[in-house]
Coordinates of C-alpha atoms and ligand atoms in Angstrom, one line a residue:
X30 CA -23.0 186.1 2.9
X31 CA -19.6 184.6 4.5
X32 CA -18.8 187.2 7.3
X33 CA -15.2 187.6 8.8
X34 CA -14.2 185.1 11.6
X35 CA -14.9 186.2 15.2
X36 CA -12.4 188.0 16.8
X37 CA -10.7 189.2 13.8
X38 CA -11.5 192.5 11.7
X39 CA -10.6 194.3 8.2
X40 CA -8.8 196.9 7.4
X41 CA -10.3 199.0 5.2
X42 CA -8.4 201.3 2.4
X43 CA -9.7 204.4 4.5
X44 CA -8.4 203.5 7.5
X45 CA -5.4 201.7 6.6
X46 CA -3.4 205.1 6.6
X47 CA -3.8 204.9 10.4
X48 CA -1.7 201.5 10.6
X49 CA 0.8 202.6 8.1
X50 CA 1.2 205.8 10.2
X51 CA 1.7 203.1 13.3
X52 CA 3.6 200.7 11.4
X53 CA 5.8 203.4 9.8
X54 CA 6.8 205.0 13.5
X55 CA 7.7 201.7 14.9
X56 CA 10.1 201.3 11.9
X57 CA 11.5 205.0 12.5
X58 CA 11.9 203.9 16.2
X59 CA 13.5 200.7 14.6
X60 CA 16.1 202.8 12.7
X61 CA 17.5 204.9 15.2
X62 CA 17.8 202.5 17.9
X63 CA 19.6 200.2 15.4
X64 CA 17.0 197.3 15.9
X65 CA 17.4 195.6 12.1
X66 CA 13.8 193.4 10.9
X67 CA 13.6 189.9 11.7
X68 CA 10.8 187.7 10.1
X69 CA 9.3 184.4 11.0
X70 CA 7.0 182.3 10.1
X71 CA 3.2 182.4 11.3
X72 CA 2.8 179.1 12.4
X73 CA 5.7 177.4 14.1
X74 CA 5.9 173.3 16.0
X75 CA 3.4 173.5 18.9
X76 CA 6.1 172.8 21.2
X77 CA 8.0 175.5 21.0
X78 CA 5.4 178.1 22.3
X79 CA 4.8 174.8 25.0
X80 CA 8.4 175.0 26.1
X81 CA 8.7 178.4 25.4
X82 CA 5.8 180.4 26.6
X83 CA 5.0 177.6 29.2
X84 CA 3.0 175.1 30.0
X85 CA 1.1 177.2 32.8
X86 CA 0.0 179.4 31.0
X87 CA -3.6 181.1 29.8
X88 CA -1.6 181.6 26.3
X89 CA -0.4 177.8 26.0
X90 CA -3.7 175.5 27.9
X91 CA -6.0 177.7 26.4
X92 CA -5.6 180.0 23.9
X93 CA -3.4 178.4 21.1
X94 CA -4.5 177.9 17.5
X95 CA -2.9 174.3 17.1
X96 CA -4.2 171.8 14.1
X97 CA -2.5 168.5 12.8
X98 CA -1.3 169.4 9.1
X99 CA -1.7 167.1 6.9
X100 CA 2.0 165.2 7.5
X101 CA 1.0 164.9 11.1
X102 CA 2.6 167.1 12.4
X103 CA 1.4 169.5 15.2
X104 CA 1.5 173.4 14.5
X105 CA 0.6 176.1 16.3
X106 CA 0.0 179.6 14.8
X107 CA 2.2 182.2 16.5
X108 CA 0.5 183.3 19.7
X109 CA 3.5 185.6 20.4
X110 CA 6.4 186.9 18.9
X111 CA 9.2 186.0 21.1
X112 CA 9.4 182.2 21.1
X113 CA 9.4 182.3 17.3
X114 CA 12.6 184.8 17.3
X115 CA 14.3 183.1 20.0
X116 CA 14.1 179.9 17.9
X117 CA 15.2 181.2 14.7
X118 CA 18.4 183.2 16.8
X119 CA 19.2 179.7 18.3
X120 CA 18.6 177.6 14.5
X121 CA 20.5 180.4 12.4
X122 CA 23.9 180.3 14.7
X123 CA 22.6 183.9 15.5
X124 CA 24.8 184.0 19.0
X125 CA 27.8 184.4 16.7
X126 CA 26.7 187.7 15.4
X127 CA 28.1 190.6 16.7
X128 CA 26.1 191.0 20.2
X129 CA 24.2 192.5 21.4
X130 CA 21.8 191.4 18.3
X131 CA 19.1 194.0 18.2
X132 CA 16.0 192.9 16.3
X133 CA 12.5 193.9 15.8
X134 CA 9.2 192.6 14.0
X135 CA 5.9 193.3 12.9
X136 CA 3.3 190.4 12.7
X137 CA 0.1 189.2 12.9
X138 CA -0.6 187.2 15.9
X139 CA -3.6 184.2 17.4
X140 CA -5.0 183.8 20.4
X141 CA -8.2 181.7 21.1
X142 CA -9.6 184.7 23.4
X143 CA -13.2 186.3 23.9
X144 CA -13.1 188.7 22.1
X145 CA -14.0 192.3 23.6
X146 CA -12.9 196.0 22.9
X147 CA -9.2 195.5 22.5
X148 CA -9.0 191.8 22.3
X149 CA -9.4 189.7 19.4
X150 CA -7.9 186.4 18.1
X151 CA -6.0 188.1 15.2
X152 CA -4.1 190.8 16.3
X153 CA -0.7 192.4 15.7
X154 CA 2.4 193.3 17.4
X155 CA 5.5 195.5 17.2
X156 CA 8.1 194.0 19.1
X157 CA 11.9 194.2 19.6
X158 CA 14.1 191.4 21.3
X159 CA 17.8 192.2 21.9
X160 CA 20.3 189.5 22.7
X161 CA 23.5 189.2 24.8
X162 CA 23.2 191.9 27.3
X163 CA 22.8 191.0 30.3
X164 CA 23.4 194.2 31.5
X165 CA 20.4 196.5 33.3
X166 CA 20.7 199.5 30.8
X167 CA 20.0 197.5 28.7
X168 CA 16.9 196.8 30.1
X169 CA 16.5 200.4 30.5
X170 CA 17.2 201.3 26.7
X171 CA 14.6 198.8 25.9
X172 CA 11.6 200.3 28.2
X173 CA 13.1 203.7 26.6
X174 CA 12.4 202.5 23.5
X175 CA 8.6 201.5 23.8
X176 CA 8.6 205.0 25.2
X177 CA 9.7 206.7 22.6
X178 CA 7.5 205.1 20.3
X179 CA 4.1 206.0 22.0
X180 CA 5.5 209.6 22.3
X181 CA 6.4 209.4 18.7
X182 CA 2.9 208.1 18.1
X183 CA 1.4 211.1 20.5
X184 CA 0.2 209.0 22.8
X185 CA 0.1 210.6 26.7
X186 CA -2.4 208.4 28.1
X187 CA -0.5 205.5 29.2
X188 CA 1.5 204.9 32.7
X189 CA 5.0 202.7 32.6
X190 CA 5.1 200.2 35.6
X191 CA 8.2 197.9 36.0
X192 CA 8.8 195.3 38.3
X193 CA 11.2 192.4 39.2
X194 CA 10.0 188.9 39.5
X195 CA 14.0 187.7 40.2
X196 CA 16.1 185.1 39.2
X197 CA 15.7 181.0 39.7
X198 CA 17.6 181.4 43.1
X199 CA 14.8 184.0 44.5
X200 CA 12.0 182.5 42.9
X201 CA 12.7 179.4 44.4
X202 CA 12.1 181.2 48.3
X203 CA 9.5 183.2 47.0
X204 CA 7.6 180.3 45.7
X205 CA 7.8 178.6 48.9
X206 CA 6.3 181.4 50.4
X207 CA 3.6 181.8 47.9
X208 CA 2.9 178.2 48.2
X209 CA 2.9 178.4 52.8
X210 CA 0.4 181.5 52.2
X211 CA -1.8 180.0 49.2
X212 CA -2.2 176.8 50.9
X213 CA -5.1 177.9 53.4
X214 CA -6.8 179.3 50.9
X215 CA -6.9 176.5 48.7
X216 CA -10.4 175.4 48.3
X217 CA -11.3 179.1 47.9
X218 CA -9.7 179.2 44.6
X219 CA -10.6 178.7 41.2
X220 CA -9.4 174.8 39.5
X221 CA -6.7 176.9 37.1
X222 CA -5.1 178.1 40.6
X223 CA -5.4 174.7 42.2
X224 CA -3.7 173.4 39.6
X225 CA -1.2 176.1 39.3
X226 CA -0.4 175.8 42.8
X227 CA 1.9 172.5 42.4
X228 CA 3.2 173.5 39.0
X229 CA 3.8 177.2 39.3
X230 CA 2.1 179.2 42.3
X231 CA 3.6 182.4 40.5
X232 CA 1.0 182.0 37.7
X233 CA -1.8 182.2 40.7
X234 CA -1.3 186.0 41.0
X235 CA -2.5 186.3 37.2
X236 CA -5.8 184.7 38.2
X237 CA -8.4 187.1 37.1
X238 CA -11.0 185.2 38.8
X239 CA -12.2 188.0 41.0
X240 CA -12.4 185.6 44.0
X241 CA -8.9 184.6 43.5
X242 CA -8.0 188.0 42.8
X243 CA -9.2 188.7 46.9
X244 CA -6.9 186.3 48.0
X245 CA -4.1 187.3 45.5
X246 CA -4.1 190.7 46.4
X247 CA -2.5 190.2 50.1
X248 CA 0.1 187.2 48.5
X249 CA 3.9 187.8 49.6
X250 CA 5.4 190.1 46.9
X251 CA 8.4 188.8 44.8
X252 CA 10.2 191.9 45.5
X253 CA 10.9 191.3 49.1
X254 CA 12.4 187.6 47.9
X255 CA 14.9 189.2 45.5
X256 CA 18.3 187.8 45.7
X257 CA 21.2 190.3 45.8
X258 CA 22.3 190.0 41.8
X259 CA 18.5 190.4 41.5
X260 CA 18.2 193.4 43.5
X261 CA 20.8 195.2 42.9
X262 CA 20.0 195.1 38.8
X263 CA 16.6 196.3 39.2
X264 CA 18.2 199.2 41.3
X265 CA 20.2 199.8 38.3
X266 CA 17.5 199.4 36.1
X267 CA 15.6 202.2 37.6
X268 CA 18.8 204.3 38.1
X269 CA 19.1 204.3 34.2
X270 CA 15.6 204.8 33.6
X271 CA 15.6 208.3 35.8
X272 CA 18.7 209.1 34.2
X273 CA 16.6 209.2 30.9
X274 CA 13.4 211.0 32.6
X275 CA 11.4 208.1 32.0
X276 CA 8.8 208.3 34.4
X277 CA 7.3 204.9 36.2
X278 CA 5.7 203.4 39.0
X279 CA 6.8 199.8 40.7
X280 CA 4.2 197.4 41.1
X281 CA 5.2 194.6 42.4
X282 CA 1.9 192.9 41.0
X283 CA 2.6 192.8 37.4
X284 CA 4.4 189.4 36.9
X285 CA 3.1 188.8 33.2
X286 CA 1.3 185.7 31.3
X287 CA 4.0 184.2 29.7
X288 CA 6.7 181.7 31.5
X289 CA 10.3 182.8 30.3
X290 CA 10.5 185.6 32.1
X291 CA 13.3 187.1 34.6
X292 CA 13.9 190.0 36.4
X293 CA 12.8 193.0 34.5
X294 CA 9.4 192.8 33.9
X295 CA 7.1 196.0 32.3
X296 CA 3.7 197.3 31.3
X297 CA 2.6 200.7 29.3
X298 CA -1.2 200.5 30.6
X299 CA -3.9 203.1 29.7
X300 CA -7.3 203.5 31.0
X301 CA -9.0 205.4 27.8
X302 CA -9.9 202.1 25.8
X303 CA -11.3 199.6 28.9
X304 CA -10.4 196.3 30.6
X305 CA -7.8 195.7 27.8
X306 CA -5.6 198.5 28.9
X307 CA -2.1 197.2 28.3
X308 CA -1.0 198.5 25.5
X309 CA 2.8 197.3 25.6
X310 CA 4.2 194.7 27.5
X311 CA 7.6 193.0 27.8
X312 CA 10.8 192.0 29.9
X313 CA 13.9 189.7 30.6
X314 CA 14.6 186.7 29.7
X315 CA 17.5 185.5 30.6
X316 CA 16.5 181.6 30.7
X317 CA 14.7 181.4 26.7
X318 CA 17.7 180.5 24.4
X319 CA 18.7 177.6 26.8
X320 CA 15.8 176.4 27.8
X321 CA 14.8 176.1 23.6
X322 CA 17.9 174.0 23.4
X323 CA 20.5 177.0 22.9
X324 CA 23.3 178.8 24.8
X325 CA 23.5 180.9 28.6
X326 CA 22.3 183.9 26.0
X327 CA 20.4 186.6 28.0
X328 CA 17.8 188.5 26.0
X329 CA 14.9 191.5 27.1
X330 CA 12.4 192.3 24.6
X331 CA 8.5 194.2 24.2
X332 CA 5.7 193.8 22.1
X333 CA 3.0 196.6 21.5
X334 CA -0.7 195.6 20.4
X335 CA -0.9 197.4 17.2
X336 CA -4.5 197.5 17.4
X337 CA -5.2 198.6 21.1
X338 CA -2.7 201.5 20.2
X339 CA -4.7 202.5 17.4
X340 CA -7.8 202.3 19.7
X341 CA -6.4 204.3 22.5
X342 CA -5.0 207.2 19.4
X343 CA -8.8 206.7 18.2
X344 CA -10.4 207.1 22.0
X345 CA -8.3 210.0 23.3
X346 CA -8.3 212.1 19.9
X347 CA -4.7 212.0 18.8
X348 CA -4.0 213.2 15.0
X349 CA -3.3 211.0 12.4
X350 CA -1.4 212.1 9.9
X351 CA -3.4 212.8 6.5
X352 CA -4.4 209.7 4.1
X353 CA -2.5 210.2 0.9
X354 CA -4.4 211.8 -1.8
X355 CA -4.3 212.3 -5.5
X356 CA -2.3 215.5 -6.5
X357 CA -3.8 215.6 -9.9
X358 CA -7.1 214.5 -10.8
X359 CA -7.5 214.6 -15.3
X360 CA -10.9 214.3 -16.4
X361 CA -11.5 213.8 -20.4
X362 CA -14.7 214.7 -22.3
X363 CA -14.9 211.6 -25.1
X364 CA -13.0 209.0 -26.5
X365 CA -9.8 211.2 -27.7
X366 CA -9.6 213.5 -24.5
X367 CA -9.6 210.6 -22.1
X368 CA -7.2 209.2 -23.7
X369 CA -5.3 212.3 -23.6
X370 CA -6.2 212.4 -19.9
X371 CA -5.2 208.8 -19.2
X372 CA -1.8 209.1 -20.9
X373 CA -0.9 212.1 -18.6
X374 CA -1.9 210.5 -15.4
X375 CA 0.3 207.3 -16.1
X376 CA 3.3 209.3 -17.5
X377 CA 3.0 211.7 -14.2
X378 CA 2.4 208.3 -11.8
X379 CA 5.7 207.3 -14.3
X380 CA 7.9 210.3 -12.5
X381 CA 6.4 209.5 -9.3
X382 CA 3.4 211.8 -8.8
X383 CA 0.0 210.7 -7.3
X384 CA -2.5 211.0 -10.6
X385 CA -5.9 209.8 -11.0
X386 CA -8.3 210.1 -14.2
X387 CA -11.7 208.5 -15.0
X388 CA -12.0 205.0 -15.7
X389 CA -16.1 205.1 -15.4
X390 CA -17.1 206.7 -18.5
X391 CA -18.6 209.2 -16.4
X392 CA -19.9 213.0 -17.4
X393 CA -16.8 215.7 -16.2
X394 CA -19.6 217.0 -13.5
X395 CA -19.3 213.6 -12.2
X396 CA -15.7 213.1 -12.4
X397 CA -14.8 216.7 -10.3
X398 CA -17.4 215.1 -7.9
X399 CA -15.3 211.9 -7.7
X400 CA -11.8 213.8 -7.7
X401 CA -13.5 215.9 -4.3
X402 CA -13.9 213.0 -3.1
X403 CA -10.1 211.4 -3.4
X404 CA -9.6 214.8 -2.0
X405 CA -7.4 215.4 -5.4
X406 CA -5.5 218.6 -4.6
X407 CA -5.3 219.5 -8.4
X408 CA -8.1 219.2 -11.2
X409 CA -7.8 219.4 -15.0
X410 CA -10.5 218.9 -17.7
X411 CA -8.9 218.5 -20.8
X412 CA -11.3 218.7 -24.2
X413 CA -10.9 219.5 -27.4
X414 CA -9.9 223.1 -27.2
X415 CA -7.2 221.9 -24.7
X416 CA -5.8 219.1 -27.4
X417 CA -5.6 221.9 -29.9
X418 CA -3.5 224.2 -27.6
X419 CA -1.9 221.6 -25.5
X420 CA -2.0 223.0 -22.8
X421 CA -4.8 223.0 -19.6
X422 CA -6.2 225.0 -16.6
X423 CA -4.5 223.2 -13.4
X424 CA -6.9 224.1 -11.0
X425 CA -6.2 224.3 -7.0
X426 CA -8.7 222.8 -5.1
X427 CA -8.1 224.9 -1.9
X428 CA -8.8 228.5 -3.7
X429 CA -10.1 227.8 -7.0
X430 CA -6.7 229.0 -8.5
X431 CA -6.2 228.1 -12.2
X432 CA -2.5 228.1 -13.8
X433 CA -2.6 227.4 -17.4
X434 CA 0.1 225.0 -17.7
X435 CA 1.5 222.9 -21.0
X436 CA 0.6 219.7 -21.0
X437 CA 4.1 219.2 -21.2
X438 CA 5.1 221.1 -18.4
X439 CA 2.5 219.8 -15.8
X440 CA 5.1 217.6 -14.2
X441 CA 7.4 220.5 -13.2
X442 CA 4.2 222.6 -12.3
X443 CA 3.3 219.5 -9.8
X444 CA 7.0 219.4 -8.6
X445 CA 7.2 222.8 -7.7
X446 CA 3.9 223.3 -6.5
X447 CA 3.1 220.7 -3.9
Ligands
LIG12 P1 1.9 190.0 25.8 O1 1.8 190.9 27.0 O2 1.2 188.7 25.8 O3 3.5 189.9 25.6 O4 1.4 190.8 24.5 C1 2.0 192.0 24.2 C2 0.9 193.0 23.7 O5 0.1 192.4 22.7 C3 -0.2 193.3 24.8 O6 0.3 194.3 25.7 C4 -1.3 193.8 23.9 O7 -1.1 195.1 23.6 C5 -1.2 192.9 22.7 N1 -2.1 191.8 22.8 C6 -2.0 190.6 23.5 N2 -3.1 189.8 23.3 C7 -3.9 190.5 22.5 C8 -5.2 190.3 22.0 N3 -5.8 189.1 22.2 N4 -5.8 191.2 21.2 C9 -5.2 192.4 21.0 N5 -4.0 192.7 21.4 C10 -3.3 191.8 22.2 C11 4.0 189.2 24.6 O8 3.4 188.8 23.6 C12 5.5 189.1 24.7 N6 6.0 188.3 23.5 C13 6.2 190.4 24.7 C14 7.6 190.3 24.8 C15 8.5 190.5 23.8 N7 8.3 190.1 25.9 C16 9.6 190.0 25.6 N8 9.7 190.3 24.3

């Protein structure tokens, strides 16, 4: 037997009601914060996600997907969302769009990872990116929006934390500083932070190498090394986000895996589904578009792990919306009657009406038993006394009800009576 590749996982028709509950929310949220779809490819040039995400990083030295196709060339599958859209915005002359552009995507994404509860190398993100604002409610409307959508989803269990990991100008002091305090400690830390420490000590407070962590812990904080600009946005930031009754906590820890980011910087983090317990995660970035070879565009953006969401929904007993079920189930008795049955179904699917019949040959006791099942709010056996009349006994499901009903008529019956 082939089994499915580690770290990735099915869907199965009974549960994929729960991701198109998910997926259809994020699209509601989509709509009324005017975020239209954007969709890029899966696998993009390697070094775009290299220049992009960062060399630094966990995401680019060890998790990336990367093969040589068979021109040569060196491709990455998406790791992320952001790079991808910042590229296309840049390629498709999107700065000269009315701005702010507000965009949004659903997609698979691949990371090399151990897998655990909440991790796996396929997963899937909702995420929006805005462009041209530069402004901090902006950043606010953006935070307001991933809040919205857990809410929408009736999700309680998370808290919001925000930080501020500054400009170029601050990070340049507070990299200094990280570098004066890191330096004793040195030969105490893992070979990722040694490294890290010449090419970007701010990726050293990601370490989650729990003797690094020690040391990390009592680091300078980038908040005290904001510039002005810096400080007085994230002020306003917060100012907005009150103004909305968002509720959050600063913690000046959270400084995120992924290079391109500037100022505003958030996480929506739970502690119902384990170690994985960021369900959302996101900020500025400011510095994206030129660094990929494109204008002084600010942009601030999210994603949301579609499947830690649905875990956290699963682990803390939020409702799903019902699966979709047949509204009429027509069973046949022979040849003639199924027939009958079969035409009705497909002339009722025809108007737009959920209809099943059998396509098993099975005896009616075992059709009723399959049209329980589908959880078929209707039933209907036609035979031969029924093709004489036509007409049928609509039966409802949740009283034992019959309504005698035309064949004819059974559409309006089924419109009316939902
Ligand atoms: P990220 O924090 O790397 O940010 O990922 C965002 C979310 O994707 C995480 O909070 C988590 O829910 C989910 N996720 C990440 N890795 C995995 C995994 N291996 N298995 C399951 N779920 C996972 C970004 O990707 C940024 N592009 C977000 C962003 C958009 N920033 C600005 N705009």
């Amino acid at each position: 037997m082939i089994n499915v590749p580690k770290g990735t996982k099915d869907v199965l028709p009974e549960q994929s009601y729960k991701w198109q509950f998910v997926e259809g929310t994020a699209r509601e949220v989509a709509k009324v914060f005017n975020l239209k779809e954007i969709r890029t490819p899966v696998f993009e040039h390697t070094e775009l996600f290299q220049r992009g995400v960062g060399e630094t990083t966990d995401v680019v030295t060890k998790e990336m997907y990367t093969f040589e196709d068979k021109g040569g060339r060196s491709i990455t599958l998406k790791p992320e969302g952001t790079a991808g859209v910042a590229r296309s915005f840049i390629e498709n002359g999107l700065v000269n769009s009315p701005l702010p552009l507000k965009s949004f995507y659903i997609t698979p994404c691949y990371r090399y990872e151990r897998p655990q509860a909440g991790r796996l190398r396929e997963f899937h993100q909702f995420g929006i990116e805005v462009f041209g604002s530069p402004e901090p409610d902006t950043d606010a409307e953006v935070i307001f929006a991933a809040s919205t959508f857990l809410d929408k989803l009736g999700i309680k269990d998370t808290r919001l934390e925000i930080n501020s990991i500054g400009c170029k100008t601050c990070r340049a002091e507070y990299n200094k500083a990280l570098k004066e305090y890191f330096r004793p400690h040195l030969d105490n830390m893992c070979a990722t932070c040694r490294e890290r420490f010449d090419k970007n000590p701010l990726r050293m407070i990601d370490c989650k190498e729990e003797g690094c962590k020690k040391i990390t812990a009592k680091a300078p904080k980038i908040l005290d090394y904001l510039c002005p600009d810096c400080a007085a946005h994230f002020e306003k930031v917060k100012g907005y986000l009150s103004a909305l009754g968002v509720d959050y906590t600063v913690n000046p820890d959270i400084v995120r895996g992924l290079d391109y980011y500037s100022r505003t910087v958030f996480e929506f983090v739970s502690t119902s589904i384990g170690a994985q317990g960021t369900v959302c995660g996101g900020g500025r970035y400011d510095g994206l578009i030129s660094e990929l070879g494109g204008g002084n565009v600010p942009a601030i953006g999210f994603a949301a792990g579609l499947e830690r969401l649905i875990l956290l929904m699963e682990n803390t007993s939020v409702v799903f919306p019902e699966p979709s079920a047949p509204q009429i189930y027509l069973a046949g008795m022979d040849d003639s009657t199924r027939l009958k049955a079969f035409e009705i179904a497909n002339s009722l699917r025809l108007k737009g009406v959920s209809a099943e019949c059998d396509h098993m040959s099975r005896s009616v006791k075992a059709q009723f038993k399959y049209a329980d099942k589908l959880g078929a709010k209707y039933t209907a056996v036609i035979g031969e006394s029924e093709m004489q009349s036509g007409a049928c006994n609509l039966k409802r499901m949740s009283d034992g009800q019959t309504f005698l009903t035309a064949f004819a008529d059974i559409y309006g019956f089924l419109r009316d009576n939902k």
